[in-house]
Each structure stands twice: as structure tokens, then as C-alpha cells.
Coordinates of C-alpha atoms in Angstrom, one line a residue:
Chain X
M1 CA 0.0 0.0 0.0
E2 CA 2.7 2.4 1.0
A3 CA 4.6 1.6 -2.2
F4 CA 1.4 2.2 -4.2
L5 CA 0.9 5.7 -2.6
Q6 CA 4.6 6.5 -3.2
H7 CA 4.2 5.7 -6.9
I8 CA 1.1 7.9 -7.1
I9 CA 3.0 10.8 -5.7
N10 CA 6.0 10.2 -8.1
G11 CA 3.6 9.6 -11.0
V12 CA 1.7 12.8 -10.5
S13 CA 4.9 14.7 -10.1
L14 CA 6.2 13.3 -13.4
G15 CA 2.8 13.7 -15.1
S16 CA 2.6 17.4 -14.1
I17 CA 5.9 18.0 -15.9
Y18 CA 4.6 16.3 -19.0
A19 CA 1.5 18.5 -18.6
L20 CA 3.5 21.7 -18.7
I21 CA 4.9 20.7 -22.0
A22 CA 1.8 19.0 -23.4
L23 CA -0.1 22.3 -22.9
G24 CA 2.1 24.1 -25.4
Y25 CA 1.5 21.4 -28.1
T26 CA -2.2 21.4 -27.5
M27 CA -2.6 25.2 -27.5
V28 CA -0.7 25.7 -30.7
Y29 CA -2.5 22.8 -32.3
G30 CA -5.8 24.3 -31.2
I31 CA -5.1 27.6 -32.8
L32 CA -3.1 26.7 -35.9
Q33 CA -3.6 23.0 -36.4
L34 CA 0.1 22.8 -36.4
I35 CA 2.1 20.2 -34.5
N36 CA 5.0 22.4 -33.3
F37 CA 7.8 19.8 -33.2
A38 CA 10.2 22.5 -32.0
H39 CA 8.3 22.9 -28.8
S40 CA 10.3 20.1 -27.0
D41 CA 13.5 22.0 -27.9
V42 CA 12.1 25.2 -26.4
Y43 CA 11.8 23.2 -23.2
M44 CA 15.5 22.1 -23.6
I45 CA 16.5 25.7 -24.2
G46 CA 14.5 26.6 -21.0
A47 CA 16.7 24.2 -19.0
F48 CA 19.9 25.7 -20.5
I49 CA 18.7 29.2 -19.8
G50 CA 18.2 28.1 -16.2
F51 CA 21.7 26.6 -16.2
Y52 CA 23.4 29.8 -17.4
S53 CA 21.3 32.2 -15.5
A54 CA 22.0 30.4 -12.3
R55 CA 25.7 30.9 -13.0
W56 CA 25.2 34.5 -14.0
L57 CA 23.2 35.2 -10.9
N58 CA 25.8 33.4 -8.9
V59 CA 23.3 31.2 -7.2
S60 CA 24.7 27.8 -8.4
D61 CA 25.7 27.0 -4.9
A62 CA 23.0 29.0 -3.0
P63 CA 20.1 26.7 -3.0
G64 CA 16.7 28.1 -1.9
Y65 CA 13.4 29.4 -3.2
G66 CA 14.9 32.8 -4.0
S67 CA 17.3 31.2 -6.4
F68 CA 14.7 28.8 -7.8
F69 CA 12.2 31.4 -8.6
S70 CA 14.6 33.9 -10.1
V71 CA 16.0 31.2 -12.4
L72 CA 12.5 30.0 -13.2
F73 CA 11.4 33.5 -14.0
I74 CA 14.4 34.2 -16.3
A75 CA 13.9 30.9 -18.2
M76 CA 10.2 31.6 -18.7
I77 CA 10.9 35.1 -20.1
G78 CA 13.7 33.8 -22.3
C79 CA 11.6 31.0 -23.8
S80 CA 8.7 33.4 -24.3
I81 CA 11.0 35.5 -26.5
L82 CA 12.2 32.4 -28.2
G83 CA 8.7 31.1 -28.9
F84 CA 7.6 34.4 -30.2
T85 CA 10.6 34.6 -32.5
I86 CA 10.2 31.1 -33.8
E87 CA 6.5 31.8 -34.7
R88 CA 7.4 35.1 -36.3
L89 CA 10.3 33.9 -38.4
A90 CA 9.4 30.3 -39.2
Y91 CA 5.7 29.8 -39.1
R92 CA 4.1 33.2 -39.9
P93 CA 5.5 33.4 -43.5
L94 CA 3.8 30.0 -44.1
R95 CA 0.4 31.0 -42.8
K96 CA -1.2 30.7 -46.2
A97 CA 0.8 27.7 -47.3
P98 CA -0.4 24.1 -47.1
K99 CA -0.3 22.7 -43.5
L100 CA 2.3 20.1 -44.5
N101 CA 4.8 22.9 -45.3
A102 CA 4.5 24.3 -41.8
L103 CA 4.8 20.8 -40.3
I104 CA 8.1 20.1 -42.2
T105 CA 9.3 23.6 -41.1
A106 CA 8.6 22.6 -37.5
I107 CA 10.8 19.6 -37.9
G108 CA 13.4 21.8 -39.4
V109 CA 13.2 24.3 -36.5
S110 CA 13.5 21.4 -34.0
L111 CA 16.6 20.0 -35.7
F112 CA 18.1 23.5 -35.9
L113 CA 17.6 24.1 -32.1
E114 CA 18.9 20.6 -31.2
Y115 CA 22.1 20.9 -33.2
S116 CA 22.7 24.5 -32.5
G117 CA 22.4 23.5 -28.9
Q118 CA 25.1 20.9 -29.4
I119 CA 27.4 23.6 -30.9
V120 CA 26.7 26.2 -28.3
F121 CA 26.2 24.2 -25.1
G122 CA 28.3 21.1 -26.1
A123 CA 27.0 17.6 -26.7
T124 CA 28.0 16.2 -23.3
P125 CA 25.5 16.3 -20.5
Q126 CA 25.9 19.1 -18.0
V127 CA 24.9 19.0 -14.3
F128 CA 22.1 21.4 -13.6
P129 CA 23.1 23.8 -10.8
N130 CA 22.0 23.2 -7.3
I131 CA 19.4 25.9 -7.0
L132 CA 17.1 24.0 -4.6
E133 CA 18.1 21.4 -2.1
D134 CA 16.0 18.3 -1.7
S135 CA 14.7 17.2 1.7
I136 CA 11.7 15.4 3.0
V137 CA 8.8 17.8 3.8
A138 CA 6.2 15.3 4.9
T139 CA 6.0 11.6 5.7
F140 CA 2.9 9.5 6.0
G141 CA 4.1 6.2 7.4
E142 CA 6.6 5.0 4.8
V143 CA 5.3 7.5 2.2
R144 CA 7.6 10.4 1.7
V145 CA 6.9 13.7 0.0
T146 CA 10.2 15.3 -1.1
K147 CA 10.7 19.0 -1.4
F148 CA 11.3 18.5 -5.1
D149 CA 8.0 16.7 -5.7
A150 CA 6.2 19.3 -3.6
T151 CA 7.8 22.1 -5.5
I152 CA 7.0 20.5 -8.8
L153 CA 3.4 20.0 -7.9
I154 CA 2.8 23.4 -6.4
T155 CA 4.6 25.2 -9.3
T156 CA 2.7 23.3 -12.0
F157 CA -0.6 23.7 -10.2
A158 CA -0.1 27.4 -9.8
L159 CA 0.9 27.8 -13.4
M160 CA -2.1 25.9 -14.5
L161 CA -4.4 28.0 -12.4
I162 CA -2.9 31.1 -13.9
L163 CA -3.3 29.6 -17.4
R164 CA -6.9 28.7 -16.6
H165 CA -7.6 32.2 -15.4
I166 CA -6.1 33.7 -18.6
I167 CA -8.0 31.4 -20.9
Q168 CA -11.4 31.6 -19.1
H169 CA -11.6 35.1 -17.8
T170 CA -9.4 37.5 -19.7
K171 CA -10.0 39.3 -23.0
L172 CA -6.9 37.6 -24.4
G173 CA -8.1 34.2 -23.4
K174 CA -11.6 34.6 -24.8
A175 CA -10.0 35.9 -28.1
M176 CA -7.8 32.8 -28.1
R177 CA -10.7 30.5 -27.7
A178 CA -12.6 32.4 -30.4
T179 CA -9.6 32.2 -32.7
S180 CA -9.1 28.5 -32.1
F181 CA -12.8 27.9 -33.0
N182 CA -12.5 29.9 -36.3
G183 CA -9.8 32.3 -37.1
P184 CA -11.5 34.2 -40.0
W185 CA -14.7 34.7 -37.8
A186 CA -12.5 36.0 -35.0
S187 CA -10.9 38.5 -37.3
L188 CA -14.4 39.8 -38.2
M189 CA -14.8 40.7 -34.5
G190 CA -11.7 42.9 -34.8
I191 CA -9.4 40.3 -33.2
N192 CA -5.9 40.5 -34.6
V193 CA -5.4 36.8 -35.2
D194 CA -1.6 37.1 -35.7
R195 CA -1.2 38.7 -32.3
I196 CA -3.3 36.0 -30.7
I197 CA -1.1 33.3 -32.4
S198 CA 2.0 35.1 -31.1
M199 CA 0.6 35.1 -27.6
T200 CA -0.2 31.4 -27.8
F201 CA 3.4 30.7 -28.6
V202 CA 4.6 33.0 -25.8
I203 CA 2.4 31.3 -23.2
G204 CA 3.2 27.8 -24.4
S205 CA 6.9 28.4 -24.4
A206 CA 6.9 29.9 -21.0
L207 CA 5.2 26.8 -19.6
A208 CA 7.8 24.6 -21.4
A209 CA 10.6 26.6 -19.8
A210 CA 9.1 26.0 -16.4
G211 CA 9.1 22.3 -17.3
G212 CA 12.7 22.5 -18.2
I213 CA 13.6 24.1 -14.9
L214 CA 11.6 21.6 -12.9
V215 CA 13.2 18.6 -14.7
G216 CA 16.5 20.3 -14.1
I217 CA 16.1 20.3 -10.4
K218 CA 14.8 16.8 -10.2
Y219 CA 16.8 15.0 -12.8
P220 CA 19.8 17.3 -12.9
K221 CA 21.5 16.2 -16.2
I222 CA 20.8 18.4 -19.1
E223 CA 21.9 18.1 -22.7
P224 CA 20.7 19.4 -26.1
L225 CA 18.8 16.3 -27.0
M226 CA 17.0 16.1 -23.7
G227 CA 13.7 17.3 -25.3
V228 CA 13.4 14.5 -27.7
M229 CA 11.9 11.8 -25.6
I230 CA 10.0 13.9 -23.1
G231 CA 8.7 16.0 -25.9
L232 CA 7.4 12.9 -27.7
K233 CA 5.7 11.8 -24.5
A234 CA 4.2 15.1 -23.9
F235 CA 2.9 15.1 -27.4
V236 CA 1.5 11.7 -26.9
A237 CA -0.2 13.0 -23.7
A238 CA -1.7 15.8 -25.7
V239 CA -3.1 13.4 -28.3
L240 CA -4.2 11.1 -25.7
G241 CA -6.3 13.8 -24.0
G242 CA -7.6 15.1 -27.3
I243 CA -5.2 17.5 -29.1
G244 CA -6.5 21.0 -29.0
N245 CA -8.2 20.4 -25.7
I246 CA -6.5 22.0 -22.7
A247 CA -8.0 19.9 -19.9
G248 CA -7.4 16.9 -22.1
A249 CA -3.6 17.6 -22.2
V250 CA -3.4 17.8 -18.5
L251 CA -5.4 14.6 -18.1
G252 CA -3.4 12.8 -20.7
A253 CA -0.1 13.9 -19.1
L254 CA -1.2 12.7 -15.7
I255 CA -2.2 9.3 -17.1
M256 CA 1.2 9.0 -18.8
G257 CA 3.1 10.0 -15.7
L258 CA 1.3 7.6 -13.5
A259 CA 1.5 4.7 -16.0
E260 CA 5.2 5.2 -16.5
E261 CA 5.8 5.4 -12.7
F262 CA 3.9 2.2 -12.1
V263 CA 5.6 0.3 -14.9
V264 CA 9.0 1.3 -13.5
G265 CA 7.9 0.8 -9.9
Y266 CA 6.7 -2.7 -10.5
G267 CA 9.9 -3.8 -12.2
A268 CA 9.3 -3.5 -15.9
S269 CA 11.4 -0.4 -16.4
T270 CA 12.7 -1.6 -19.7
Y271 CA 9.2 -0.9 -21.1
R272 CA 8.8 2.6 -19.7
D273 CA 9.1 4.3 -23.1
A274 CA 7.2 1.6 -25.0
L275 CA 4.4 2.0 -22.6
A276 CA 3.6 5.6 -23.7
F277 CA 3.0 4.5 -27.2
G278 CA 1.1 1.4 -26.1
I279 CA -1.3 3.5 -24.2
L280 CA -1.6 5.8 -27.1
I281 CA -2.5 3.0 -29.5
I282 CA -5.1 1.5 -27.2
I283 CA -6.8 4.8 -26.4
L284 CA -6.9 5.9 -30.0
L285 CA -8.3 2.6 -31.1
F286 CA -11.3 3.3 -28.9
K287 CA -11.4 7.1 -28.9
P288 CA -9.8 8.3 -32.1
A289 CA -10.2 12.0 -31.1
G290 CA -8.6 11.4 -27.7
L291 CA -10.2 11.2 -24.3
L292 CA -11.7 14.7 -24.2
G293 CA -11.4 15.5 -27.9
K294 CA -14.4 16.3 -30.0
F295 CA -13.0 16.8 -33.5
T296 CA -11.3 14.3 -35.7
V297 CA -7.6 14.8 -35.7
E298 CA -6.3 15.7 -39.1
K299 CA -3.9 13.2 -40.5
V300 CA -0.4 14.5 -41.2
Chain U
M1 CA -23.5 63.4 -51.2
S2 CA -20.7 60.9 -51.2
A3 CA -21.5 57.3 -50.3
L4 CA -20.7 55.7 -47.0
L5 CA -19.5 52.6 -48.9
D6 CA -18.5 52.6 -52.5
V7 CA -17.6 49.3 -54.2
K8 CA -16.0 50.1 -57.5
N9 CA -15.6 47.5 -60.2
V10 CA -14.3 44.8 -57.8
R11 CA -12.9 41.6 -59.2
V12 CA -12.1 38.7 -56.9
K13 CA -10.6 35.3 -57.9
Y14 CA -10.5 32.0 -56.0
G15 CA -7.5 30.5 -57.8
N16 CA -8.4 30.6 -61.5
I17 CA -12.1 31.0 -60.9
E18 CA -13.4 34.5 -61.1
A19 CA -16.0 34.8 -58.4
L20 CA -16.7 38.6 -58.8
K21 CA -16.4 40.0 -62.3
G22 CA -16.4 43.7 -61.6
I23 CA -19.0 44.5 -59.1
S24 CA -20.0 48.1 -58.4
F25 CA -22.6 49.5 -56.0
T26 CA -23.0 52.1 -53.3
V27 CA -24.4 52.3 -49.8
Q28 CA -25.6 55.7 -48.5
S29 CA -25.7 56.5 -44.8
G30 CA -29.0 55.4 -43.3
E31 CA -30.0 52.9 -46.0
I32 CA -30.8 49.2 -46.0
I33 CA -29.3 47.8 -49.2
S34 CA -29.8 44.2 -50.2
L35 CA -27.8 42.1 -52.6
I36 CA -30.1 39.3 -53.8
G37 CA -29.3 36.3 -56.0
A38 CA -29.0 32.6 -56.1
N39 CA -26.6 30.4 -54.3
G40 CA -23.1 30.9 -55.7
A41 CA -23.8 34.2 -57.4
G42 CA -21.0 35.9 -55.4
K43 CA -23.0 37.7 -52.7
S44 CA -21.1 36.3 -49.7
T45 CA -17.8 36.8 -51.6
T46 CA -18.8 40.4 -51.9
L47 CA -19.2 40.7 -48.1
R48 CA -16.1 38.8 -47.4
T49 CA -14.2 41.2 -49.7
I50 CA -15.6 44.3 -48.0
S51 CA -14.6 42.9 -44.6
G52 CA -11.1 42.2 -45.9
L53 CA -11.1 38.4 -45.7
L54 CA -10.6 38.4 -49.5
T55 CA -8.4 40.9 -51.5
P56 CA -9.7 42.0 -54.9
V57 CA -7.4 41.5 -57.9
S58 CA -8.7 44.8 -59.2
G59 CA -11.2 47.5 -58.3
E60 CA -11.6 49.4 -55.0
V61 CA -13.6 49.3 -51.8
V62 CA -14.0 52.8 -50.6
W63 CA -15.2 53.6 -47.1
Q64 CA -16.1 57.3 -46.4
G65 CA -13.8 58.3 -49.2
K66 CA -10.9 56.1 -48.1
P67 CA -9.8 52.8 -49.9
I68 CA -9.9 49.9 -47.5
H69 CA -9.4 46.9 -49.7
H70 CA -5.8 46.3 -48.6
M71 CA -6.6 46.6 -45.0
K72 CA -6.6 43.6 -42.6
P73 CA -10.1 42.4 -41.4
H74 CA -9.5 43.4 -37.8
D75 CA -8.6 47.0 -38.9
I76 CA -11.7 47.3 -41.0
V77 CA -13.8 46.3 -38.0
K78 CA -12.2 49.3 -36.2
L79 CA -13.6 51.6 -38.9
G80 CA -17.2 50.5 -37.9
L81 CA -17.9 47.8 -40.4
L82 CA -19.2 44.7 -38.6
Q83 CA -20.3 41.5 -40.3
S84 CA -22.5 38.7 -39.2
P85 CA -21.0 36.1 -41.5
E86 CA -22.4 33.3 -43.6
G87 CA -23.5 30.4 -41.4
R88 CA -23.8 32.9 -38.5
G89 CA -20.2 32.5 -37.3
I90 CA -21.1 31.8 -33.7
F91 CA -18.2 30.7 -31.5
A92 CA -19.9 27.5 -30.3
N93 CA -17.2 26.9 -27.6
L94 CA -17.9 30.3 -25.9
S95 CA -20.8 31.3 -23.8
V96 CA -23.5 33.5 -25.2
L97 CA -22.2 36.4 -23.1
E98 CA -18.6 35.8 -24.3
N99 CA -19.8 35.9 -27.9
L100 CA -21.4 39.3 -27.2
E101 CA -18.1 40.5 -25.6
M102 CA -16.2 39.4 -28.7
G103 CA -18.5 41.7 -30.7
A104 CA -17.3 44.6 -28.5
Y105 CA -13.6 43.5 -28.8
T106 CA -12.3 46.6 -30.4
R107 CA -14.1 49.1 -28.2
K108 CA -12.1 51.2 -26.0
D109 CA -15.0 53.1 -24.3
S110 CA -16.2 52.5 -20.7
K111 CA -17.6 49.3 -19.3
E112 CA -20.8 51.2 -18.6
A113 CA -21.3 52.0 -22.3
I114 CA -20.9 48.3 -23.1
T115 CA -23.3 47.3 -20.4
K116 CA -25.8 49.8 -21.8
D117 CA -25.4 48.3 -25.3
L118 CA -25.9 44.8 -23.8
E119 CA -29.2 46.1 -22.3
N120 CA -30.2 47.4 -25.7
V121 CA -29.5 44.0 -27.3
Y122 CA -31.6 42.3 -24.6
L123 CA -34.5 44.6 -25.5
L124 CA -34.2 43.6 -29.1
F125 CA -33.8 39.9 -28.4
P126 CA -35.2 39.0 -25.0
R127 CA -34.3 35.4 -25.6
I128 CA -30.6 36.2 -25.7
K129 CA -30.8 37.4 -22.1
E130 CA -32.2 34.1 -20.9
R131 CA -29.3 32.2 -22.3
L132 CA -26.3 34.3 -21.4
R133 CA -24.4 31.6 -19.5
Q134 CA -25.2 28.9 -22.0
Q135 CA -22.6 27.6 -24.5
A136 CA -23.5 29.3 -27.8
G137 CA -23.4 26.0 -29.6
T138 CA -26.4 24.8 -27.7
L139 CA -28.7 27.5 -29.1
S140 CA -31.3 26.8 -31.7
G141 CA -30.7 28.1 -35.3
G142 CA -33.0 31.1 -34.7
E143 CA -31.3 32.0 -31.5
Q144 CA -27.9 31.7 -33.1
Q145 CA -28.9 34.1 -35.8
M146 CA -30.2 36.6 -33.1
L147 CA -26.8 36.2 -31.3
A148 CA -24.9 36.8 -34.5
I149 CA -26.7 40.0 -35.1
S150 CA -26.5 41.1 -31.5
R151 CA -22.8 40.4 -31.4
A152 CA -22.2 42.6 -34.5
L153 CA -24.3 45.3 -32.9
M154 CA -22.1 45.2 -29.8
G155 CA -19.3 46.7 -32.0
R156 CA -21.5 49.8 -32.6
P157 CA -21.4 49.4 -36.3
K158 CA -21.7 52.3 -38.7
L159 CA -22.4 49.7 -41.3
L160 CA -23.8 46.3 -40.4
L161 CA -23.2 43.5 -43.0
L162 CA -25.6 40.6 -42.7
D163 CA -25.0 37.5 -44.7
E164 CA -28.1 35.4 -45.2
P165 CA -29.8 36.1 -41.8
S166 CA -32.8 34.0 -42.9
L167 CA -30.9 30.9 -43.8
G168 CA -32.4 27.7 -42.4
L169 CA -34.9 29.4 -40.2
A170 CA -38.6 28.8 -39.7
P171 CA -40.9 31.3 -41.5
Q172 CA -42.1 33.0 -38.3
I173 CA -38.6 33.5 -37.0
V174 CA -37.6 34.9 -40.4
E175 CA -40.4 37.5 -40.0
T176 CA -39.1 38.4 -36.5
I177 CA -35.5 38.7 -37.7
F178 CA -36.5 41.0 -40.6
S179 CA -38.6 43.2 -38.5
I180 CA -35.7 43.6 -36.1
I181 CA -33.3 44.4 -38.9
K182 CA -35.7 47.2 -39.9
K183 CA -35.9 48.4 -36.4
I184 CA -32.1 48.5 -36.1
N185 CA -32.0 50.5 -39.3
S186 CA -34.6 52.9 -38.0
E187 CA -32.4 53.5 -34.9
G188 CA -29.7 54.8 -37.2
T189 CA -27.5 51.9 -38.4
T190 CA -26.9 51.5 -42.1
I191 CA -27.3 47.9 -43.3
L192 CA -26.0 45.9 -46.2
L193 CA -28.0 42.7 -46.4
V194 CA -27.2 39.6 -48.5
E195 CA -30.2 37.3 -49.1
Q196 CA -31.6 34.5 -51.1
N197 CA -34.9 35.3 -49.6
A198 CA -35.5 38.1 -52.1
F199 CA -39.1 38.8 -51.1
Q200 CA -38.3 39.5 -47.4
A201 CA -35.1 41.4 -48.2
L202 CA -36.6 43.7 -50.8
K203 CA -39.6 44.4 -48.7
I204 CA -37.4 46.1 -46.0
S205 CA -34.7 47.5 -48.4
H206 CA -34.4 51.1 -49.7
R207 CA -32.5 49.8 -52.7
G208 CA -31.5 46.4 -54.0
Y209 CA -29.0 44.9 -56.4
V210 CA -29.5 41.5 -58.2
V211 CA -26.3 39.5 -58.4
E212 CA -25.8 36.7 -61.0
T213 CA -22.6 34.8 -61.6
G214 CA -20.4 37.5 -60.1
E215 CA -22.0 40.5 -61.8
I216 CA -24.8 42.9 -60.9
V217 CA -27.5 42.5 -63.5
L218 CA -30.2 44.7 -62.1
S219 CA -30.6 47.4 -59.5
G220 CA -33.3 49.7 -58.2
K221 CA -35.5 50.7 -55.4
G222 CA -36.6 47.8 -53.2
S223 CA -40.3 48.4 -54.0
D224 CA -39.6 48.6 -57.7
L225 CA -37.6 45.3 -57.8
L226 CA -40.3 43.6 -55.9
V227 CA -42.7 44.1 -58.8
D228 CA -40.0 43.8 -61.6
P229 CA -41.1 40.9 -63.9
K230 CA -37.5 39.5 -64.2
V231 CA -37.0 39.5 -60.5
R232 CA -40.4 38.0 -59.9
E233 CA -39.7 35.2 -62.3
A234 CA -36.2 34.4 -61.2
Y235 CA -36.4 35.0 -57.4
L236 CA -40.0 35.3 -56.3
G237 CA -41.5 32.2 -57.8
G238 CA -43.3 34.0 -60.7

């Protein structure tokens, strides 16, 4: 029983990181019907911005929430700018081109970021600076909640609340939902659709950066290809929940995190990566639009 | 007097297909103008071009003396041209109230002014008020049409562009919608109406234009067109 509860805590913690990244995929897909393959590399850049800003702020050996939040903040701002720039330079010129062109461009941007990362940061893994020290914050019998897990959970939860508020209650969020329903109609309301698309990339990229920092503190080895597998899983999570659907992305990510944790916990860790795709295949067999999806996913 | 809207010899192409072959017409301030014609004649294309969703290959769209055919749709809205598009264009995933708020998206005036306009909309369409919190996609066809018109009104249009407001609606609801369109006009809003329901449209219009395969083939006062033998034969069932 205790092991079971422990796995739940770990699984939710892992799942919430997947969720941060999955949200970016699903939001961009919802508005542009584009699978932004470069998103996972924005996450990687987020981790590296964290790495360098911790050095620059001189907090590499000063663990604490002050250091953690400053690094988190810088990475989120940095990735917002990166996401904005990617959309502006790579995707906007293709707005009127066939969808496949944008998709191939997304793969190109992804490879560009990965291999530029190898040139600039080096291909060997680096150790993420010690900006937060782990400890045990609560124990329930044998079940332990670590400071890392609590921080991951609270940070993602807070970010999701903010996101939810933006999407449900602000003018920007309403315009985002209107645009994702139908861009031309939104423009007839006076909504500047290009601006809404930019903002979607900005928000999604900031969330990915937060994911990068949280992974950095918990699994402190970062390298330029670190986004590939986690990005794929987050993407699977988004599809699982119904791509384009925000609640679906979070649900899909939690399922993925829990499933992976249980597979590893009960001794089949060789299959941890295969599992993601196994779940995907099974769910899509029964619900082709994903768990909460309503529309048929366009084939690419 | 110069026209509020002057469409001059506009040609629009979808790929190689010429949808508008040089359309010209004017809308004066205070009028209801209708474009009538069959499905595929180019009526909706005309509205889409005026709103900036399509760019003409030649010709001009002039608004209060200023060409607007190269402007973006969201900037054209800021000039006071609001459209209720073909198929109503309701955001089904937003609540009814949120749809109305989207209509007021570009407005910079006070919240009170917007609240006051909401009240006006409820006066015109009491049913909208009952459904404010509902998802717009759950409304009936007639209610969606009312919402589409209300939403455009929330932008305080100088010119209201209505694309087929009668489409798919029961006859009594069509009557209601048209009487409300007339009322909106009498309160000072100029209206450009696109309709297949020629009878209803011409009845409330000051002037009308008949569109066939991308060209205007006939124009005149609404009351004259209603009794015109060619119009009667082609659009009013003889």
C-alpha cells in the first residue's frame, strides 16, 4: 500500500511536468492545427537558460526558493521570447501555405535548435546547478513527499491556475478560444489573429521553460537532445487527451506520468518508453479523437 | 452626397475561378441595401471582400472616401464595419455572453457603455438574455442568428453587414428577424444585407441589387424590384 501511494506521488509529479509541455503542443494545435515539433526544444533551451542564468546570478551554490524562482522567471521570459521569434520567423510566413509545409518547417526548427544546442552548449550532458536542495517535507508512514516533488506539484498547479484564469476570464483568453474555433470569424470581431497566435506561442513556451527548470532540479542532467523523448511523451499525452483540448492535455499527461511510474515501480522499467505508445495505441483505437477531444484529428 | 461605402468594379478570384467579375454598388448612410441572388452568385464573396477576408485582384472598396481593400479584417472592424458572417459565425465553444463580448472586442470606451449596449441587445432579443451563460453551440438556429446580429451590434457598427440572416430558419422566425433588422436601421444603423430570400429582403430595403454569376445584372428601389417581372420570375417564384 505504501509503495502504491509513493508511486502515485511520483507519477503525479512526473505527469505534471509532462502536462506543462503538453499544454504548449495542444494550445498551438488548437489555434493553428500545427504540431509544433520545435516545442520540446524550447523546453530544452529553457533548461539551459536556467543553467546559465544560475551561473550568471551566482546562485549555483546557493540553494533556496529565491534562487529557484529567479531562475524559473528568467527561463520563462527567455523562452517566451524564443517562442515568439520562432513563430514570427518560421511559421508566420507560411500562414497561407499548405499545412504540410508548416509541419516540415517545424521539424526543421526542431533540428536547428537541437544541433545549434550541441554547438553552443556542447553535446556532453551538464549538471544542472544546485538551485534547490532536496529534503523530505512530509511523511505518511513510509510514504515520503520530497521538497522537489512538492515544488514541482505546487509550481505546475499554480501555473495551470494562472493559465486557466487567462483562458477563461481575460479578454486575451476569450479571443484565443474564439480564434481556435474559427480564425476568420475571430478577425471579423476585430481580433488581430496574428497577435493571438504570437501570444499562444509566448504562453506555451513559458510553460515549457518551467518544465525545463523543474526537470533540471529533479533529474539534474541536461543536454541538447533532452527534449526529444520527453517532448514525444508530452505530445502523446496531448493526443491522448484530445489534441487542442487544454483539460485533455493535463489529463493525458497525468495518465502518462502515473502509468510510467507504475511500470517502472513494478519492475518493468525496460518498457517505460514503449508504454507511452502502447497506451496511445489503445486509447486511439477506442477514442480516435482522444479522451476529451471532439473533433477528428487531421492526418499528417 | 458621397457614399458611405462605394464598391468600385471589384474583381475577386479563387485561384483561377473569377467569383466577382467587376461588381459596383454604393451604400448611402442610413439605408438598407440588399444584394439578392442565387446560391453561388457571389453575394457572400462580396461581403467577405468588403470585410477584408478576401483581397480584390482589381477595383476598389472605398469607405467614407478612403480605400480599405488592402486593410486587414481586424482593422476594417475598427472603422465600424461589422459583419454577421455566412452560417452565423457563432463561437460555439464560448458562452453567449462571451460571444457578445467578442463583438465589443475593439471598443475602448467604458464598461458602462458596453453594459448599456448589452441592455439594448436584450431589448431587441429578450431570448438572448435568458441564455447568457449557456454555450453558444447549444442555441437553436434562430437564437444563433439573433446572437450573431446582437454580437455585431455590440461593436457599434456604422455599417452592419448581414450574410443570409434567414438561412435555415422557420418562417415566423424569419419574420421576426427581418422586423428587427428594420428596427435596427430605423435607430440609425446602415445595413448591407445579402439574401436568397429576395421577397423578405426587398420588402425592407431602400434599394437592392441583383447579383448573378459575379455580376450585378439589375438594381433599383426595393419596392420597384419587388414588382419587376424579371425579379419576380427568377427569385419570387413568378
